[in-house]
mmCIF file of C-alpha atoms in Angstrom:
data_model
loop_
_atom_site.group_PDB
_atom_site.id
_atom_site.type_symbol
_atom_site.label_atom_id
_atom_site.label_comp_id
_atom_site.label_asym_id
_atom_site.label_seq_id
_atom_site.Cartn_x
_atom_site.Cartn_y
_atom_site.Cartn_z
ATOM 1 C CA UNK A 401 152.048 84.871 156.893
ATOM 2 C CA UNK A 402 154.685 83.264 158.853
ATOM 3 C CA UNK A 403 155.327 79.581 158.326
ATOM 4 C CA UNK A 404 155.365 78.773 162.205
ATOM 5 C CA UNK A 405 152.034 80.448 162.535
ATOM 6 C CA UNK A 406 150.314 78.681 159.693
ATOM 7 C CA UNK A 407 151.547 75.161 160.811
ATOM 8 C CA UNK A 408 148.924 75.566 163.838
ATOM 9 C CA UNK A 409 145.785 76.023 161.723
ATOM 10 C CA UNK A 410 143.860 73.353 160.937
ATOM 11 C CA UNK A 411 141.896 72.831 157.677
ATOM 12 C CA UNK A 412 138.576 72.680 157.042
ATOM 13 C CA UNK A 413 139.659 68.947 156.215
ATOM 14 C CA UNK A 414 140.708 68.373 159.650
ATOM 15 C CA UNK A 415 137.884 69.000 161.417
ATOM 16 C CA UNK A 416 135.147 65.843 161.806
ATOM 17 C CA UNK A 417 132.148 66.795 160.076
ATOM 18 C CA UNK A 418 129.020 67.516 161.774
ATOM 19 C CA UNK A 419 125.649 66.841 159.723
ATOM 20 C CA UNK A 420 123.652 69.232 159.412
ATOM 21 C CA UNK A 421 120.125 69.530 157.727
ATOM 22 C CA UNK A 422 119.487 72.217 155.160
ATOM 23 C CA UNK A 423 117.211 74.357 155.257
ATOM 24 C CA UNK A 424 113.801 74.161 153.230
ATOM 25 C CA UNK A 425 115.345 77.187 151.608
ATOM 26 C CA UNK A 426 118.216 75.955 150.616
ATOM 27 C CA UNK A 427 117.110 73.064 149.511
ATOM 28 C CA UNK A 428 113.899 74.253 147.372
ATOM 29 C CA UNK A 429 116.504 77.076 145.462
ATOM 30 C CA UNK A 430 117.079 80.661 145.575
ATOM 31 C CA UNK A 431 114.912 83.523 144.767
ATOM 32 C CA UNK A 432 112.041 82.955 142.790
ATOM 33 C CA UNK A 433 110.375 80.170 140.270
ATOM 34 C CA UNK A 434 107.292 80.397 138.174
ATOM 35 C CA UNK A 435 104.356 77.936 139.269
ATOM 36 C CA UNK A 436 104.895 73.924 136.565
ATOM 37 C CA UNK A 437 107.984 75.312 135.708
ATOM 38 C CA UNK A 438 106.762 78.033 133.674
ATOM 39 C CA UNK A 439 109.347 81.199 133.329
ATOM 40 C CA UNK A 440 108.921 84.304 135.199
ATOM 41 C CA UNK A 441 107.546 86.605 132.194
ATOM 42 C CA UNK A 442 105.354 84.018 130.998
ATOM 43 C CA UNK A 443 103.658 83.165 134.406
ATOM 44 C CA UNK A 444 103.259 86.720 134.491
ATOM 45 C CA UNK A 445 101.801 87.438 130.929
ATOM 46 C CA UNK A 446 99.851 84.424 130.473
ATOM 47 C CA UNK A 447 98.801 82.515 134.491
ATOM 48 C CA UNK A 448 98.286 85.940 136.492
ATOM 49 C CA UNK A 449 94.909 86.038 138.581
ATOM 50 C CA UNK A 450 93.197 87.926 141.511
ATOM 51 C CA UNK A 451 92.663 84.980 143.148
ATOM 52 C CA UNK A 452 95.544 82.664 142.336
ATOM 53 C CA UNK A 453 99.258 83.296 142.781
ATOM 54 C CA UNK A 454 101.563 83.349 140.083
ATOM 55 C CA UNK A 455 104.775 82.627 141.381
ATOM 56 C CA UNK A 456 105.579 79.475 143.986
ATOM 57 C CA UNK A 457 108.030 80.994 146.306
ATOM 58 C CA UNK A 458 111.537 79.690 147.023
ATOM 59 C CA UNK A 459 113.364 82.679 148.914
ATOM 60 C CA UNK A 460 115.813 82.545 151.508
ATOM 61 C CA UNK A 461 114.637 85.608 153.090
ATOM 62 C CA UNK A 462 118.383 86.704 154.435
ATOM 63 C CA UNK A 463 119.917 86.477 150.432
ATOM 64 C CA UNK A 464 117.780 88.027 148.873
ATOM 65 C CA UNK A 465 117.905 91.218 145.840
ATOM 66 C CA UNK A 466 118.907 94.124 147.290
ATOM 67 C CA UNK A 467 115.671 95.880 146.196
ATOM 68 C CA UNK A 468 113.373 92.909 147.569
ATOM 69 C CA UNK A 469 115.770 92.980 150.505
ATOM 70 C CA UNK A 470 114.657 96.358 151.194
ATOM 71 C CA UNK A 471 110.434 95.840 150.343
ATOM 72 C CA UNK A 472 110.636 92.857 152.776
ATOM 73 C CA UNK A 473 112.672 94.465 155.630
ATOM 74 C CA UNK A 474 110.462 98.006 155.429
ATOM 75 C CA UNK A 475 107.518 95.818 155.427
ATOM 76 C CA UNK A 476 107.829 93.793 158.230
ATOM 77 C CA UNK A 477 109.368 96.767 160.479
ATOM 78 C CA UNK A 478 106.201 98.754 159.979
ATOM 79 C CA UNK A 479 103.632 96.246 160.301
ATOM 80 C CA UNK A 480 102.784 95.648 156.809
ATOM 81 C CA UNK A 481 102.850 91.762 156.994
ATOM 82 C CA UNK A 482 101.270 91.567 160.406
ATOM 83 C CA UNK A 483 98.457 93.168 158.837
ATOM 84 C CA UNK A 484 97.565 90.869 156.439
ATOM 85 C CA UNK A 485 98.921 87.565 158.174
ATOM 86 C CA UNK A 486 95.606 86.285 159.258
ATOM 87 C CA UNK A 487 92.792 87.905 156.788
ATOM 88 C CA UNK A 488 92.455 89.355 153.838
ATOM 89 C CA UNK A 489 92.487 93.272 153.766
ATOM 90 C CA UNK A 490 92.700 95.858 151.192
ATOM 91 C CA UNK A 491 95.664 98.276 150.664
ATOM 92 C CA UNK A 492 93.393 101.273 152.005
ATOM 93 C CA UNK A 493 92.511 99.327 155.114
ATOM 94 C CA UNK A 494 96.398 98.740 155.936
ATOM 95 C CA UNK A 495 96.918 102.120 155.409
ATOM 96 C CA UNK A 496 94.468 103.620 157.564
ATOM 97 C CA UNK A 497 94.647 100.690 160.317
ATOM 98 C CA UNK A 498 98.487 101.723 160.333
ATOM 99 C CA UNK A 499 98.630 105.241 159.502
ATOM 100 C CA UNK A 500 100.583 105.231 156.549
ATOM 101 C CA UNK A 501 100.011 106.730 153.042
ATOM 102 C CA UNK A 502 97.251 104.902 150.680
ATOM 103 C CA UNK A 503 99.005 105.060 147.534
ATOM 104 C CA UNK A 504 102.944 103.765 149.357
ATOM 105 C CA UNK A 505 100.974 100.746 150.809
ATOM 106 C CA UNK A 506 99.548 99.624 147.415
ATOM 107 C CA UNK A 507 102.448 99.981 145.682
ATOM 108 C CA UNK A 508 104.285 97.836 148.149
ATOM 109 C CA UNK A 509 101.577 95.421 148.886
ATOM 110 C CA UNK A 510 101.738 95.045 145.338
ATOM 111 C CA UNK A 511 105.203 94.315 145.007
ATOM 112 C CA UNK A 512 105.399 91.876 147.897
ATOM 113 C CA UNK A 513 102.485 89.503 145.739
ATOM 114 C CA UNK A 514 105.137 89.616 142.675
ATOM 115 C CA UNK A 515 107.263 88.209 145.191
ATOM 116 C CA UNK A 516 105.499 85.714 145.874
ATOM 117 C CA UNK A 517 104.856 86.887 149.758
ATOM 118 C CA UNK A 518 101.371 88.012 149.348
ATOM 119 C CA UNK A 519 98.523 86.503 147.719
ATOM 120 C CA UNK A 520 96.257 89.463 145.913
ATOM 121 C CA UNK A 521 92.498 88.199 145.811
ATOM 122 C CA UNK A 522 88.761 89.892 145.464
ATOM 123 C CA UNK A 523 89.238 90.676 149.259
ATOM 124 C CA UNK A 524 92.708 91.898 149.376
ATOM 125 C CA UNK A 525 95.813 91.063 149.837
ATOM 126 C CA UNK A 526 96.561 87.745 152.442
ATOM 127 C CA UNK A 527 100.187 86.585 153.776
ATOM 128 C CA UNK A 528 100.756 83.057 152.489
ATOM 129 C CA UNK A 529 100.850 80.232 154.503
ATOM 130 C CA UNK A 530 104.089 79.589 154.664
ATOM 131 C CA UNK A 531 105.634 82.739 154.819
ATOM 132 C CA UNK A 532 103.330 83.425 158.262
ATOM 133 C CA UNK A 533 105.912 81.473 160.527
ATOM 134 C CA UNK A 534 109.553 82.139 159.151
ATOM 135 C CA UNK A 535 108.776 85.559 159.110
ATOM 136 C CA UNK A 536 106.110 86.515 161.584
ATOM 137 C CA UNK A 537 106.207 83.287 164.758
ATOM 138 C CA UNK A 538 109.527 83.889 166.843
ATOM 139 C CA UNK A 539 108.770 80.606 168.032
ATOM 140 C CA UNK A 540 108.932 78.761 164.215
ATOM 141 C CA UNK A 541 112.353 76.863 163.857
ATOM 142 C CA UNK A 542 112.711 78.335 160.823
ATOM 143 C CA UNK A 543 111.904 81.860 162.192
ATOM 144 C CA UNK A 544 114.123 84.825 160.205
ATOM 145 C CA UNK A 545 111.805 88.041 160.859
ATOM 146 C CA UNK A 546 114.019 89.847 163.142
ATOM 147 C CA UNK A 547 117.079 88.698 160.946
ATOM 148 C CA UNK A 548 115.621 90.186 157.842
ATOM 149 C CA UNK A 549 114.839 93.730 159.092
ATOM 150 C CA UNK A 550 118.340 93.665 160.914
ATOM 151 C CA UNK A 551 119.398 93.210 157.093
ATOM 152 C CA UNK A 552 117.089 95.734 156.473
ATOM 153 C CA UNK A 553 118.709 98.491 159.378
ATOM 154 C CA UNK A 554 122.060 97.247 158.120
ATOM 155 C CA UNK A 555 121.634 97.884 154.290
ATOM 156 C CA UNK A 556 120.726 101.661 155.668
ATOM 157 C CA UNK A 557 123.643 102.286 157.421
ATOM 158 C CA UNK A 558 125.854 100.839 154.763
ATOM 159 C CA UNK A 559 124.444 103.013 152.861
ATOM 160 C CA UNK A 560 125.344 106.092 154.561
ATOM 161 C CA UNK A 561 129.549 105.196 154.308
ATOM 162 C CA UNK A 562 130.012 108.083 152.511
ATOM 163 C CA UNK A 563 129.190 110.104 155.892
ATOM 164 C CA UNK A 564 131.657 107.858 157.642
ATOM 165 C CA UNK A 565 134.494 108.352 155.682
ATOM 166 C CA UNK A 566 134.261 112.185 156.549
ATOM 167 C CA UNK A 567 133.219 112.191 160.398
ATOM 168 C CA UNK A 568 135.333 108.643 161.308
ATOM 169 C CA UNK A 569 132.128 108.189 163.200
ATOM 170 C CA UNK A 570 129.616 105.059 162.800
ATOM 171 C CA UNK A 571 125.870 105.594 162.016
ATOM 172 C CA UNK A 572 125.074 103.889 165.184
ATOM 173 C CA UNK A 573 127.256 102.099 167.969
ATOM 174 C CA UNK A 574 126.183 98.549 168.787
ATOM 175 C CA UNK A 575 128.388 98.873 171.608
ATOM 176 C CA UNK A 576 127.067 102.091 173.449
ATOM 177 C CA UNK A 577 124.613 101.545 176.207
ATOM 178 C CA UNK A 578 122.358 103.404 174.962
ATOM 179 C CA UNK A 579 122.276 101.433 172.017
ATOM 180 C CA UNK A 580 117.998 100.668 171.395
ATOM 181 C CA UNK A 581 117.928 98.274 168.413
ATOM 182 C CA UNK A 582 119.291 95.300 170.846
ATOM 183 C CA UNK A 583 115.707 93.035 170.673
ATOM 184 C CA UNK A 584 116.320 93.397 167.014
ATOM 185 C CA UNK A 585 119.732 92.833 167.259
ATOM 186 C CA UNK A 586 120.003 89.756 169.361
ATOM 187 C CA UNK A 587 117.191 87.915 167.940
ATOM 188 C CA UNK A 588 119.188 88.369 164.250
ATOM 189 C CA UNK A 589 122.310 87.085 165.686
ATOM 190 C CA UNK A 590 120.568 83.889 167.770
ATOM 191 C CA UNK A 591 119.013 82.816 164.196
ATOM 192 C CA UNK A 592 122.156 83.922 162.900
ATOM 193 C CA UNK A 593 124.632 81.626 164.857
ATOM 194 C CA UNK A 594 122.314 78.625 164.539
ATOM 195 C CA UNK A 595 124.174 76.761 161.745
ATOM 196 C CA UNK A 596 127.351 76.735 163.439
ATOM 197 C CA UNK A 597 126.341 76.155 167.044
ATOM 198 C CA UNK A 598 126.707 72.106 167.091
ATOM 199 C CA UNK A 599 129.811 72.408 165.130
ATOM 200 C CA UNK A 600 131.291 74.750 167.508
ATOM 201 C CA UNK A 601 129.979 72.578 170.441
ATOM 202 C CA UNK A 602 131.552 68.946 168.781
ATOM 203 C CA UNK A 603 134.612 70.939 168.816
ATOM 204 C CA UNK A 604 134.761 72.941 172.336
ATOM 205 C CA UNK A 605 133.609 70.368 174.427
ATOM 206 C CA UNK A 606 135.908 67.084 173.876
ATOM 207 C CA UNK A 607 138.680 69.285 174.907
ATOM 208 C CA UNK A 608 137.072 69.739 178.185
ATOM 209 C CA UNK A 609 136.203 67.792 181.221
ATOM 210 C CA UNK A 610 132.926 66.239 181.622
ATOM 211 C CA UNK A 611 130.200 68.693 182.910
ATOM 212 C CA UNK A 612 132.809 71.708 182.445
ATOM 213 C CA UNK A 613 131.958 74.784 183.634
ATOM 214 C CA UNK A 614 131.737 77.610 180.486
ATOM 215 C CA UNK A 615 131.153 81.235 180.999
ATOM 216 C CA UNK A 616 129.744 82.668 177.682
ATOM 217 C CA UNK A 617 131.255 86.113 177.601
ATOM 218 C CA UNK A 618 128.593 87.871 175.348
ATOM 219 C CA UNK A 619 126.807 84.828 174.291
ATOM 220 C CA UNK A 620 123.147 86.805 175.241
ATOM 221 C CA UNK A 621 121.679 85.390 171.826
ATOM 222 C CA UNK A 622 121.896 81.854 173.728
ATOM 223 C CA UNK A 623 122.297 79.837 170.651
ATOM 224 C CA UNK A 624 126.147 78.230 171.405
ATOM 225 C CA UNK A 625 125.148 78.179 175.439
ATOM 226 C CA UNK A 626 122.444 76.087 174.867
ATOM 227 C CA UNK A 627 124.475 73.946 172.444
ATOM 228 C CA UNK A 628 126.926 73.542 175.237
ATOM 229 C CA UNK A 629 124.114 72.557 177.849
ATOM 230 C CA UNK A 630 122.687 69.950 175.712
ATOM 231 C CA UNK A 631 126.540 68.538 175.236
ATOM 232 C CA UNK A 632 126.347 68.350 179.179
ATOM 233 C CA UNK A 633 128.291 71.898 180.361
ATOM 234 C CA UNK A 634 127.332 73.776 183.244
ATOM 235 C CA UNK A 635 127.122 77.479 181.241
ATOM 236 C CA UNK A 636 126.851 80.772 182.306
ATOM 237 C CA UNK A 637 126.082 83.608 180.430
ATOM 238 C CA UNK A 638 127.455 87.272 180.400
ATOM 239 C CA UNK A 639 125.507 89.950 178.510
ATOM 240 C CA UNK A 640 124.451 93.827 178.924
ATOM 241 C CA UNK A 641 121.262 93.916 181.556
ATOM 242 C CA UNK A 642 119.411 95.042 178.523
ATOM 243 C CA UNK A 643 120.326 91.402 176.440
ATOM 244 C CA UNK A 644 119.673 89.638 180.043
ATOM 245 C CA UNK A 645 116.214 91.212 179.952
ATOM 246 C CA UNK A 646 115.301 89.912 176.700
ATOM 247 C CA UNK A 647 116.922 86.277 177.085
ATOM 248 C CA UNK A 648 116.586 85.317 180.525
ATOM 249 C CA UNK A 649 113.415 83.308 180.545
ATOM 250 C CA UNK A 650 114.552 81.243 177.105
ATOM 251 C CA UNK A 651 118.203 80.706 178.305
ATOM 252 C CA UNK A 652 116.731 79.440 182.094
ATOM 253 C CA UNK A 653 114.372 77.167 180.170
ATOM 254 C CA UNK A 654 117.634 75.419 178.876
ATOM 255 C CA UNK A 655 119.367 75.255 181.806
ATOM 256 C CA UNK A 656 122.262 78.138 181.562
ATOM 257 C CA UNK A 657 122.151 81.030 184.281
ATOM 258 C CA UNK A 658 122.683 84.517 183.619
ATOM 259 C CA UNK A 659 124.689 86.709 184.734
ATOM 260 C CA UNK A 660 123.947 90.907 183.616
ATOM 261 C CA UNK A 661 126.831 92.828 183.576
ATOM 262 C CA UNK A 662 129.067 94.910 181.511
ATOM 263 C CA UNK A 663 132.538 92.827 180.267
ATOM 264 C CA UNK A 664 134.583 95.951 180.111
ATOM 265 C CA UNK A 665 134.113 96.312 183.917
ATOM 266 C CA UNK A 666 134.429 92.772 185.191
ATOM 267 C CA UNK A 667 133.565 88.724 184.605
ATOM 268 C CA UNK A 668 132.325 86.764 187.143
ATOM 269 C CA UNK A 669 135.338 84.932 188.785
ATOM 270 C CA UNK A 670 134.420 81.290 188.461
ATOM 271 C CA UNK A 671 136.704 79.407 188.229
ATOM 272 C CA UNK A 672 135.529 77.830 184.812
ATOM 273 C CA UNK A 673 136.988 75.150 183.126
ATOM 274 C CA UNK A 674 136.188 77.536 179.951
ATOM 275 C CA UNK A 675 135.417 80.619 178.730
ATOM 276 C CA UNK A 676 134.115 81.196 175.198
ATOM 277 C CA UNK A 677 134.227 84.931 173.671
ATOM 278 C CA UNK A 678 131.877 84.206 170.204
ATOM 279 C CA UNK A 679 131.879 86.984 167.306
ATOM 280 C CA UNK A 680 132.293 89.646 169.480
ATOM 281 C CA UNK A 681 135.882 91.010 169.671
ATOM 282 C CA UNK A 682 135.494 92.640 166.444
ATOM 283 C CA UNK A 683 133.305 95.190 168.135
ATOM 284 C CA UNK A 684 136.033 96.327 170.022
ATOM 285 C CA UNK A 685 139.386 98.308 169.386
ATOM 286 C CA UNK A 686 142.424 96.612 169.940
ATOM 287 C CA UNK A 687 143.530 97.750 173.694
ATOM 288 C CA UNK A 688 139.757 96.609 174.916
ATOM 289 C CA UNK A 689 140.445 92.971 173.410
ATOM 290 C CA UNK A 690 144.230 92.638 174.555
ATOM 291 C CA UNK A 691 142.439 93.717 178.283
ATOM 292 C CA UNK A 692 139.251 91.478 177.895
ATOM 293 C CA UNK A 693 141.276 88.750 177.068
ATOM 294 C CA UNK A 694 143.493 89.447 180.432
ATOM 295 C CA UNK A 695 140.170 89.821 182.231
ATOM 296 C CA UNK A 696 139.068 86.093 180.631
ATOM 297 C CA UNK A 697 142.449 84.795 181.955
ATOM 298 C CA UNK A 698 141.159 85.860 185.929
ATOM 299 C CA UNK A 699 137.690 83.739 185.162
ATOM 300 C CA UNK A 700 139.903 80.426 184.262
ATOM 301 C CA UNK A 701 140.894 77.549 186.412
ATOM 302 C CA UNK A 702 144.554 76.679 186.014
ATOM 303 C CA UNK A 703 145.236 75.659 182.390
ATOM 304 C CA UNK A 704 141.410 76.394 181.542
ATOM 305 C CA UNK A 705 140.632 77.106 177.733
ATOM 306 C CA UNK A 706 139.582 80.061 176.268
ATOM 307 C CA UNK A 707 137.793 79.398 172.792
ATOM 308 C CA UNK A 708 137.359 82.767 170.785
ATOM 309 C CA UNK A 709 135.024 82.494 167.879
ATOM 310 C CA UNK A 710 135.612 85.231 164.689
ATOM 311 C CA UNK A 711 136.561 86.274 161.511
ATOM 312 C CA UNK A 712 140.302 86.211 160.846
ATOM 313 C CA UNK A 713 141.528 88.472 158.173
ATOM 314 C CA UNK A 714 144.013 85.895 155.988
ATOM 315 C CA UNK A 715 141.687 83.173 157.016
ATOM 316 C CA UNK A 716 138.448 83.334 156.427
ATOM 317 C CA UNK A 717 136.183 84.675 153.783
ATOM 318 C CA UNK A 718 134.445 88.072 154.256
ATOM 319 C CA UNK A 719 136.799 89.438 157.287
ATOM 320 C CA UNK A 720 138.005 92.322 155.875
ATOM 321 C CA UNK A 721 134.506 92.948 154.088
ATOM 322 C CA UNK A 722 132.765 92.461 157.549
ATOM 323 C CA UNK A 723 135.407 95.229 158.752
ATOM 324 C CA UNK A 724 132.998 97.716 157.291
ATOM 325 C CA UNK A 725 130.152 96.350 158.949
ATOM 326 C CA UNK A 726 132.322 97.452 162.026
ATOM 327 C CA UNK A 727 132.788 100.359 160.805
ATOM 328 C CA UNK A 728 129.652 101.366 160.013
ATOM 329 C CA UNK A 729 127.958 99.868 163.654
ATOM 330 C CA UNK A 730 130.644 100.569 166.665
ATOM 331 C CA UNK A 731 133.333 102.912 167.425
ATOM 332 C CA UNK A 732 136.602 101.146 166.990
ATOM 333 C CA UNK A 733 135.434 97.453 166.044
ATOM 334 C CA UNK A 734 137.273 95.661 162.986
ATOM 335 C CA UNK A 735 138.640 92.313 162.029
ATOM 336 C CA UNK A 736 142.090 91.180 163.048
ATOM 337 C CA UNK A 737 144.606 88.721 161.880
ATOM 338 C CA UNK A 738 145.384 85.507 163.413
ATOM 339 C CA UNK A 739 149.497 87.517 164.349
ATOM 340 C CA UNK A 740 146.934 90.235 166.334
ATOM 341 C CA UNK A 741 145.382 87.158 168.071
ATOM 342 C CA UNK A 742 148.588 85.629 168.410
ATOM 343 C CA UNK A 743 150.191 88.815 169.539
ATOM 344 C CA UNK A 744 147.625 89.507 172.121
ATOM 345 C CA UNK A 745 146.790 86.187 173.568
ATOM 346 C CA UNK A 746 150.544 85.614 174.093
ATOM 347 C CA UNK A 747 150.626 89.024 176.000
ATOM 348 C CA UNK A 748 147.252 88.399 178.197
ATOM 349 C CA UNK A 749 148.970 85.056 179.638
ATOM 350 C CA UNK A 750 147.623 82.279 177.240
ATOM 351 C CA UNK A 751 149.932 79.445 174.839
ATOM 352 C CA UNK A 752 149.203 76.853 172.779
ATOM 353 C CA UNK A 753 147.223 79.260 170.001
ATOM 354 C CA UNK A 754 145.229 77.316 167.488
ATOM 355 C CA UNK A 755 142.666 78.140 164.583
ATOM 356 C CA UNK A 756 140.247 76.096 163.725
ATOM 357 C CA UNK A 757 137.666 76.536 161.115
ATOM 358 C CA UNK A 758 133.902 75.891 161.484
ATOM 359 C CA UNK A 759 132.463 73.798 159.545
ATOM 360 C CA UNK A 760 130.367 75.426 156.661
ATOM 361 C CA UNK A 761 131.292 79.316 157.933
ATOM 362 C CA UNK A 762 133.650 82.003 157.212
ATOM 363 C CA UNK A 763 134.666 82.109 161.014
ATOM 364 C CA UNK A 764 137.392 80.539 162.837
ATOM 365 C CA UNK A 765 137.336 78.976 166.786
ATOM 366 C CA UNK A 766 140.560 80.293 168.453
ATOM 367 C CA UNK A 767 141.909 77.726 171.148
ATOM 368 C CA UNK A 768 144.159 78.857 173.436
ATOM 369 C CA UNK A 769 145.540 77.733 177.355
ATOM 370 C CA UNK A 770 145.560 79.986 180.598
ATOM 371 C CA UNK A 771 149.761 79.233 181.255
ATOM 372 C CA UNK A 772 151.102 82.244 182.707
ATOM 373 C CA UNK A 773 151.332 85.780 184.337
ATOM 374 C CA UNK A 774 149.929 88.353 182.269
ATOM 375 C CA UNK A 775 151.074 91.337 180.537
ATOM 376 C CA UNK A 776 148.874 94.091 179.361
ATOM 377 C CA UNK A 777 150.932 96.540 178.078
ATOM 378 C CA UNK A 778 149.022 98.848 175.538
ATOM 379 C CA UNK A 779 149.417 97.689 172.282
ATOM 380 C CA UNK A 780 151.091 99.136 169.463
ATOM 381 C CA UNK A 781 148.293 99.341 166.887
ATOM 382 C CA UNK A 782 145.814 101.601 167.380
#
């Protein structure tokens, strides 16, 4: 990478630290850990009873085994957990309540009190107590449900790349508007962006006037607008009618309006002081960014700040890995490096490029100022 374009990044080192509280999850350990200490094959051979669990949980639901990734995500998409979250109930029971086969649900009712999920008594199996709100109560603040079976989905398309290598086509296109898995989808990503949002906030908003005006471009999940609203912005949000649907009500409780619309057709003209584009130009190929960013230019007040959250191949961990996510989920989506953001910001009427890294993830905030005419002349990568 080019000396002159490294000498505007800032470290991780740089940038003030925000505290932020781990969660239980992290902080109780990963995966699973016999009850007193005692090892996995011994709780089992020697502590294992109908009516008292074997194994103390301490799963962060989102890391988790690929194979208990799967048992979890299958479960909760069907109705499994649901079924058992507030009384007891046999296998057979669940299987006939929920049409499903007798012998499948055992097996994976089963499994799911290994894991420490269930609890297997005289009566049947039972949800534990404190699995019921991370994984069932969209209101929790620990709430993960929706993020594990969009794991779940994910780990199914990613396991059809094979098919993608031939046809150059992705199992499914997040970005089509037809595209149905979007409650799943956006709920995943607003528990998803949750450990960065204050981080991104203590960095956006000192650079801005008081009570800026933001226009989220894509921000439907709601998790950075309302981090901006609590810092004191005025924010407006941009999302597919579909996203606006689903978000309104939470996203007027905190104080940001909506706005439905599609981003590839127009932004609403402001002026804001700023717009921020979060994890989202990696859906796109690179003609649609060079003209969204163009588009984000019109939205600005003179010298307004466009802050463009992302992975950065050269950067950041997992961008080129997270490529294949693109792959696998839009058309032409991928991860770029910080000379294509350069390249294109430059070209779209924008100076003063910086990266910054957030605190504690393996995406960058790209800060850049509305200068000067544009020019959107197709760009030379395809």
């Amino acid at each position: 990478m080019a000396g002159g374009l490294r000498s505007r990044f800032r470290t991780a080192g740089d940038v003030p630290s925000v505290p932020r509280p781990s969660p239980p999850s992290e902080a109780a350990g990963w995966g699973l850990r016999g009850t007193s200490g005692v090892p996995r094959a011994a709780c089992t051979a020697r502590w294992w009873g109908r009516s008292a669990r074997c194994f103390e949980p301490a799963v962060n639901y989102t890391e988790l085994d690929w194979r208990w990734a799967i048992l979890l995500g299958a479960a909760l998409r069907d109705g499994l957990l649901e079924a058992v979250a507030e009384r007891p109930s046999s296998s057979a029971d669940v299987a006939g309540d929920l049409g499903l086969d007798a012998r499948a649900v055992h097996v994976v009712l089963s499994a799911l009190a290994e894991l420490g999920v269930l609890v297997e008594g005289d009566d049947g199996f039972l949800l534990g107590e404190e699995h019921r709100g991370p994984l069932l109560v969209a209101e929790h603040p620990e709430y993960v449900g929706q993020s594990v079976v969009h794991r779940f989905e994910l780990m199914g398309s990613w396991s059809r790349l094979p098919e993608v290598l031939r046809t150059g086509r992705p199992i499914e296109d997040r970005t089509a508007p037809d595209f149905g898995g979007a409650a799943t989808f956006i709920a995943a990503m607003r528990r998803g962006a949750m450990p960065g949002a204050e981080a991104v906030a203590a960095s956006v908003l000192p650079r801005l006037p008081e009570g800026a005006r933001i226009l989220d471009v894509g921000g439907g999940p709601g998790t950075n607008a309302e981090a901006f609203a609590r810092g004191g912005a005025r924010v407006t949000v941009l999302d597919r009618p579909v996203v606006i649907d689903l978000m309104r009500s939470t996203l007027h409780a905190a104080g940001v309006e909506t706005v439905a619309g599609d981003m590839n057709e127009g932004l609403p003209e402001g002026p804001f002081d700023a717009v921020y584009f979060g994890n989202t130009s990696h859906m796109y190929g690179p003609r649609e960014n060079l003209a969204l960013l163009a588009r984000m230019r019109g939205s600005l007040a003179p010298a307004g700040l466009l802050v463009v959250r992302e992975f950065v191949r050269g950067l950041g961990e997992d961008a080129a890995l997270f490529a294949v996510n693109m792959l696998v989920t839009t058309a032409r989506g991928n991860t770029y490096t910080a000379e294509e953001y350069e390249g294109w910001l430059a070209r779209a009427g924008y100076e003063g490029v910086e990266f910054e890294p957030v605190p504690g993830r393996s995406t960058h905030l790209i800060f850049a100022r509305k200068t000067r005419p544009t020019s959107t002349e197709e760009p030379a990568r395809a």
